[in-house]
Every structure is written in structure tokens, then in C-alpha cells.
Short mmCIF file of C-alpha atoms in Angstrom, two decimals:
data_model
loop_
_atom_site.label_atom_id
_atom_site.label_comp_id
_atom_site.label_asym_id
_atom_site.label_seq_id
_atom_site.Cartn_x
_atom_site.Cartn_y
_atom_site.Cartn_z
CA UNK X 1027 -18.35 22.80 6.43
CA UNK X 1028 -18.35 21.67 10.41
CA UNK X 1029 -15.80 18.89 10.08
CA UNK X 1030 -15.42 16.52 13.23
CA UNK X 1031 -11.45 16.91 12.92
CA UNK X 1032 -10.51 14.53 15.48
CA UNK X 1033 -12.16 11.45 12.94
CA UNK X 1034 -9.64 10.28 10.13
CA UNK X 1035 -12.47 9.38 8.07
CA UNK X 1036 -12.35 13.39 7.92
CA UNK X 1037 -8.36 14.06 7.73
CA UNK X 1038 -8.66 11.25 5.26
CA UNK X 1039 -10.83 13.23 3.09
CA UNK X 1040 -9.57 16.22 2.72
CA UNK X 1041 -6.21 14.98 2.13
CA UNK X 1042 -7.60 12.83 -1.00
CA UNK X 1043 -9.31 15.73 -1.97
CA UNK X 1044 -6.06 18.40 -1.60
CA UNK X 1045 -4.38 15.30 -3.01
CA UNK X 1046 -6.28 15.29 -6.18
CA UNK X 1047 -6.03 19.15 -6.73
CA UNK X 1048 -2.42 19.12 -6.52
CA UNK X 1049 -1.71 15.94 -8.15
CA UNK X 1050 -3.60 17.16 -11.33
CA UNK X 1051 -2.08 20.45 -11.13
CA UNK X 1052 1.39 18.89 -11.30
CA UNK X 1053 0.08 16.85 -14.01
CA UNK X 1054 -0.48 19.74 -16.28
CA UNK X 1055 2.54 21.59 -15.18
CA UNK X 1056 4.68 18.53 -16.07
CA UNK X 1057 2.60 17.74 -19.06
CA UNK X 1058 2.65 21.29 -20.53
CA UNK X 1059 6.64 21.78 -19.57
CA UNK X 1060 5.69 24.71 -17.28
CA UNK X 1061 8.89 25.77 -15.47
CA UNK X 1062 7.18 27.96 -12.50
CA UNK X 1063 9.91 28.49 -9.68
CA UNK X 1064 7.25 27.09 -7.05
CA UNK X 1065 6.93 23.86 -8.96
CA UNK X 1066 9.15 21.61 -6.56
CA UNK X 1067 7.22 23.37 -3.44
CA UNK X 1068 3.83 21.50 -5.05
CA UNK X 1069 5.33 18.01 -5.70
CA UNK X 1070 6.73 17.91 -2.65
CA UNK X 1071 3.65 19.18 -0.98
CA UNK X 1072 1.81 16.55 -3.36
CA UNK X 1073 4.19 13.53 -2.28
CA UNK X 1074 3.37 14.73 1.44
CA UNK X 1075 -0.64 14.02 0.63
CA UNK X 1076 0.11 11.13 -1.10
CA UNK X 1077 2.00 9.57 1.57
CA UNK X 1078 -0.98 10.80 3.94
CA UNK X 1079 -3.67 9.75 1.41
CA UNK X 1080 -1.76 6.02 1.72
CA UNK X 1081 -1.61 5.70 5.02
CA UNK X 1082 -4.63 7.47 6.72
CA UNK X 1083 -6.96 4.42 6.55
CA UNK X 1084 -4.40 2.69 9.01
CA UNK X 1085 -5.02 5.67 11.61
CA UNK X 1086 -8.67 4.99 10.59
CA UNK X 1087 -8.96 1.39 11.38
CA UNK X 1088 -6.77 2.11 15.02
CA UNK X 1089 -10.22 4.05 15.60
CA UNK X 1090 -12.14 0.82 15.57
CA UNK X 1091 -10.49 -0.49 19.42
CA UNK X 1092 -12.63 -3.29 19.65
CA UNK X 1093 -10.49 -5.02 16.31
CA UNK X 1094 -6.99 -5.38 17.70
CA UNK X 1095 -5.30 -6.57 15.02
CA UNK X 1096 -6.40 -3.01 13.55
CA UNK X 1097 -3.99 -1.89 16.05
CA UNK X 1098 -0.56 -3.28 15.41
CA UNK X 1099 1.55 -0.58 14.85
CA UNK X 1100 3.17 -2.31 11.74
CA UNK X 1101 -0.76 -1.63 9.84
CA UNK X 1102 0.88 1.86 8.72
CA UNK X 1103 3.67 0.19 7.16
CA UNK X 1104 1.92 -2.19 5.46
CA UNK X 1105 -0.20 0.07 3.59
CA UNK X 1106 2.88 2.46 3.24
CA UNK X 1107 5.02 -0.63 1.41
CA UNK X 1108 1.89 -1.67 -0.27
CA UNK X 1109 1.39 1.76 -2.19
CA UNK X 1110 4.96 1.76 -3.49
CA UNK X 1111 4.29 -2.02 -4.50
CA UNK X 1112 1.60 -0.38 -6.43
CA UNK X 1113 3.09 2.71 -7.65
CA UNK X 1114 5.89 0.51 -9.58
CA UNK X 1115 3.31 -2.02 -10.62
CA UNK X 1116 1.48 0.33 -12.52
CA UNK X 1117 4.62 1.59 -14.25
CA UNK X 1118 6.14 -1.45 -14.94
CA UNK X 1119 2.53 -3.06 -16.68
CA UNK X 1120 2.64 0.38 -18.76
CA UNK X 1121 6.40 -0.20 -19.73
CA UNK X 1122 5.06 -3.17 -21.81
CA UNK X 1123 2.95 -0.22 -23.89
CA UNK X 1124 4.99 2.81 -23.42
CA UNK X 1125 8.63 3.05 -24.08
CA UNK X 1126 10.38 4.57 -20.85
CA UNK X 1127 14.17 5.43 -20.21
CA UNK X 1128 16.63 2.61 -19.06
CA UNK X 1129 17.17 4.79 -16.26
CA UNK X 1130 13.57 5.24 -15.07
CA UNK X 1131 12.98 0.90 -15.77
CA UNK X 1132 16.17 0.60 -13.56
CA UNK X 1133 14.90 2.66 -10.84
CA UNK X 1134 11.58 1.48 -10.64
CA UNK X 1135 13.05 -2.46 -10.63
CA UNK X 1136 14.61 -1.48 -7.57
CA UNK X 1137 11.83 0.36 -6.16
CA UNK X 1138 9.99 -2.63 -6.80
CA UNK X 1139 12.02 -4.97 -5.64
CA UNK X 1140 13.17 -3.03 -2.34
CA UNK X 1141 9.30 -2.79 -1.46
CA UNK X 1142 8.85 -6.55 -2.28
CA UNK X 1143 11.56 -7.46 0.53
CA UNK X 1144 10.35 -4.91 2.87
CA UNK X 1145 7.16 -5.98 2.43
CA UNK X 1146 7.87 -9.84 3.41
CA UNK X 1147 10.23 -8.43 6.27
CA UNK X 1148 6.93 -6.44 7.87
CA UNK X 1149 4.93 -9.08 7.76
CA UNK X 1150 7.52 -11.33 9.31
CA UNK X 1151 8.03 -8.76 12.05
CA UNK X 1152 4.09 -8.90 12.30
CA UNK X 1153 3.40 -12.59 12.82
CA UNK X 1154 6.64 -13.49 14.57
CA UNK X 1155 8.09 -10.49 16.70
CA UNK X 1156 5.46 -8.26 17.67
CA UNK X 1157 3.30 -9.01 20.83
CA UNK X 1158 -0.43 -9.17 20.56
CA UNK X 1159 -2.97 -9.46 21.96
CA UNK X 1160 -4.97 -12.51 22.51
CA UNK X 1161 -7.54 -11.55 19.56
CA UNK X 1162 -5.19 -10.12 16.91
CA UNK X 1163 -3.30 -13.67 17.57
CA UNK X 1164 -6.59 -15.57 17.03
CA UNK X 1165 -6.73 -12.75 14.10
CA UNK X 1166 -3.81 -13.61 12.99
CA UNK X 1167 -3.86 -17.70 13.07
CA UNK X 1168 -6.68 -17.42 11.03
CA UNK X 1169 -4.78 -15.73 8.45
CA UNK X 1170 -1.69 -18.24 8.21
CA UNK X 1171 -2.94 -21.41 8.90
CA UNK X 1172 -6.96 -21.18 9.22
CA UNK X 1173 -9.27 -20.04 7.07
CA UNK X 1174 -7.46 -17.54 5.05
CA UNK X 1175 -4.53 -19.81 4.71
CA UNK X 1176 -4.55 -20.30 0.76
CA UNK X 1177 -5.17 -17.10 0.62
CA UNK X 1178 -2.51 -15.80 2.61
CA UNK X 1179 -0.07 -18.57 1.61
CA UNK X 1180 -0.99 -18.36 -2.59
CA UNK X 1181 -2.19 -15.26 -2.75
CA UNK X 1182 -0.34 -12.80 -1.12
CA UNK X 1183 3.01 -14.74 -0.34
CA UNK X 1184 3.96 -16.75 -3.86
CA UNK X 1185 1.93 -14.89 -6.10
CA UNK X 1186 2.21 -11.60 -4.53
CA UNK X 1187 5.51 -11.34 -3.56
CA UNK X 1188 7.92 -14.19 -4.42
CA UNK X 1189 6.85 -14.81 -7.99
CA UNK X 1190 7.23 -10.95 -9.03
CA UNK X 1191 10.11 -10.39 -7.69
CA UNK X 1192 12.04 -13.50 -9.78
CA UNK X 1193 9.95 -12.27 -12.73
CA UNK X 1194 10.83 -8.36 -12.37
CA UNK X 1195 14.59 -9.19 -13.42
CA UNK X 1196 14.12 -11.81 -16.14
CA UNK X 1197 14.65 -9.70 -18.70
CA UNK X 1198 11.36 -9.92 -20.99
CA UNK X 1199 8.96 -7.22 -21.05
CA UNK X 1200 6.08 -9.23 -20.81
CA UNK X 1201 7.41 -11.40 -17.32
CA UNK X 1202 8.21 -7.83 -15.76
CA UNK X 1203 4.48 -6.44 -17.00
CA UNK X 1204 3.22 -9.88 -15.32
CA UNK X 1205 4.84 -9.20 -11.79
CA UNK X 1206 3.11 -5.96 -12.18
CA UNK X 1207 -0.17 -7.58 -11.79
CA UNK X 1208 0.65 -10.36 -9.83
CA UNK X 1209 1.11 -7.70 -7.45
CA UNK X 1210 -1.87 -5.50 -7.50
CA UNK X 1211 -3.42 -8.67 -7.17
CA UNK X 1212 -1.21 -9.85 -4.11
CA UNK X 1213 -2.16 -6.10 -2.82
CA UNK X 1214 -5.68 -6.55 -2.89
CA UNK X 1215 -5.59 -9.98 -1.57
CA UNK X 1216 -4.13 -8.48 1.95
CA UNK X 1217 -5.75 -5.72 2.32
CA UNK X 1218 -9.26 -8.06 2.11
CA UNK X 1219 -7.63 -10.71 4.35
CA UNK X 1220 -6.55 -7.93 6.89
CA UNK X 1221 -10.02 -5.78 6.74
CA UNK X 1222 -12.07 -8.76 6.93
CA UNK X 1223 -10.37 -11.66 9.51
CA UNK X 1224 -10.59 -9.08 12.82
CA UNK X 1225 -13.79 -8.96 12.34
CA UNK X 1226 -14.32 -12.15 12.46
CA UNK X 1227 -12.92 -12.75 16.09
CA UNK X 1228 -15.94 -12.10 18.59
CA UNK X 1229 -16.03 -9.16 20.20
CA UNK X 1230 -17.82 -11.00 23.65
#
């Protein structure tokens, strides 16, 4: 009831909360075909707090100054791309289950696919063009070539990005369901590599 508004651990919160409210209320106003004239106002107002809800835990981590890496200003993007990544994963995994339109399998393809190459385009804009600091480097050759480089290199590169994205167009249900998961598993291999190596640089 006294929220410290200046923390993101608290903006954070409520928007997951508002986010869930309105996200389930859209639900059963899609679900039930209710055609209320305010209905666009609320899914745009729920793709605002999604957006927010995807993002805030970059704003979260620039709170922690002793990690620089935590500070690059490409950390909102990643997470940004990385929630679309998993958006059209999870729809393209249920399309091997649930029969959707041609149009809705095209338009998630691309979604997928534009995030894919956005994706690798960040993080060559992170490792290659943006200045750091002396830690997030350190932070950073410990990702690509120390000891998160399978990780990194397997992990999130090949089977995170480059594999899915041949496998989205081939064609067969099952090879587009797969780059689904490859994916969410590419996603959650980042996001531990980038939570984890800045705090393994000494902070003295």
C-alpha cells in the first residue's frame, strides 16, 4: 500500500499484475465473442503492459550500477526481441496440435523470423559496436570465448537462432514445432548467461 515508486522491482509489479487483469479480461471477451465498443482501448492498453511487463527487468538490472554489463543500453532490446521470439514460439509448437489459419502461420513465420535476425543483429551491435566499459568487456569475453563459450556459441547462437530459423520454413509441421523450442531454449540460455557472467567480474 506505500510503494517505493522510484524501484522497478515495484513498476515491475504492478504492471504484471494490471497485465494479468487485462490480459484475462481480453481473454474472455475474445473467447466469449463479446463485441463491447471499448474492446480495442483494452488490448491496446494490454499490449502497452505487456511490452512493459517484457522489458521492466532491463530497467531493473540498470539499478544494480556496480554490474556494467547490466547497463548497455541494448539489455532492453534484448529482452524486447526475446519476448517476440517467445510469443511465436509458443504459437508455432501449438500449430503442431491446433489447426490455425494460413494467414495467422504466415504471419507468425515472419514474426519469427524478423525477431530471429534482429535478434543476431543486437547482439552483434552488442559485442562489436557498442563501447564498454572495462568490466562489461571482461563480462562480455567471458561470454564468447571464456567460460560461457559453448554456451553462448551452441546454445544461444546455432541452436537458438540459426537452426530455427532454417527449420521455421521447411515446410513440415513438426521441424517448425521444433524451432519453437529450440528457441525457448536458446531464450533461456541468454538470459542465464547474461544474469549470471556480470556477476562474476569482481566488483574490487
Amino acid at each position: 500500500l506505500r510503494p517505493h515508486w522510484e524501484s522497478w522491482l515495484v513498476k515491475g509489479g504492478y504492471s504484471i499484475t494490471f497485465f494479468g487483469m487485462l490480459l484475462t479480461l481480453s481473454g474472455l471477451f475474445l473467447y466469449f465473442d463479446l463485441n463491447f465498443t471499448f474492446i480495442f482501448s483494452i488490448l491496446c492498453i494490454t499490449a502497452v503492459l505487456a511490452i512493459i511487463t517484457s522489458i521492466y527487468t532491463a530497467f531493473l538490472f540498470r539499478q544494480a550500477k556496480g554490474r556494467d554489463l547490466w547497463q548497455s543500453p541494448l539489455l532492453l532490446f534484448h529482452m524486447l526481441i526475446h519476448s517476440f521470439m517467445a510469443g511465436g514460439s509458443v504459437f508455432i509448437i501449438l500449430s503442431f496440435f491446433i489447426e490455425f489459419s494460413d494467414s495467422f502461420l504466415a504471419y507468425n513465420k515472419m514474426i519469427l523470423t524478423g525477431s530471429v535476425l534482429i535478434n543476431l543483429f543486437v547482439m552483434f551491435v552488442e559485442f562489436k559496436l557498442i563501447k564498454h566499459t572495462p568490466s562489461s568487456k571482461k563480462a562480455l569475453m567471458m561470454i564468447s570465448s571464456g567460460r560461457y563459450k559453448i554456451s553462448f556459441w551452441i546454445g544461444v547462437l546455432i541452436l537458438g537462432n540459426i537452426i530455427p530459423l532454417c527449420l521455421i520454413f521447411s515446410g513440415l509441421p513438426i521441424l517448425a514445432s521444433l524451432a519453437g523450442l529450440l528457441m525457448i531454449i536458446g531464450i533461456y540460455v541468454t538470459e542465464h548467461i547474461w544474469v549470471e557472467a556480470p556477476q562474476r567480474i569482481p566488483l574490487t
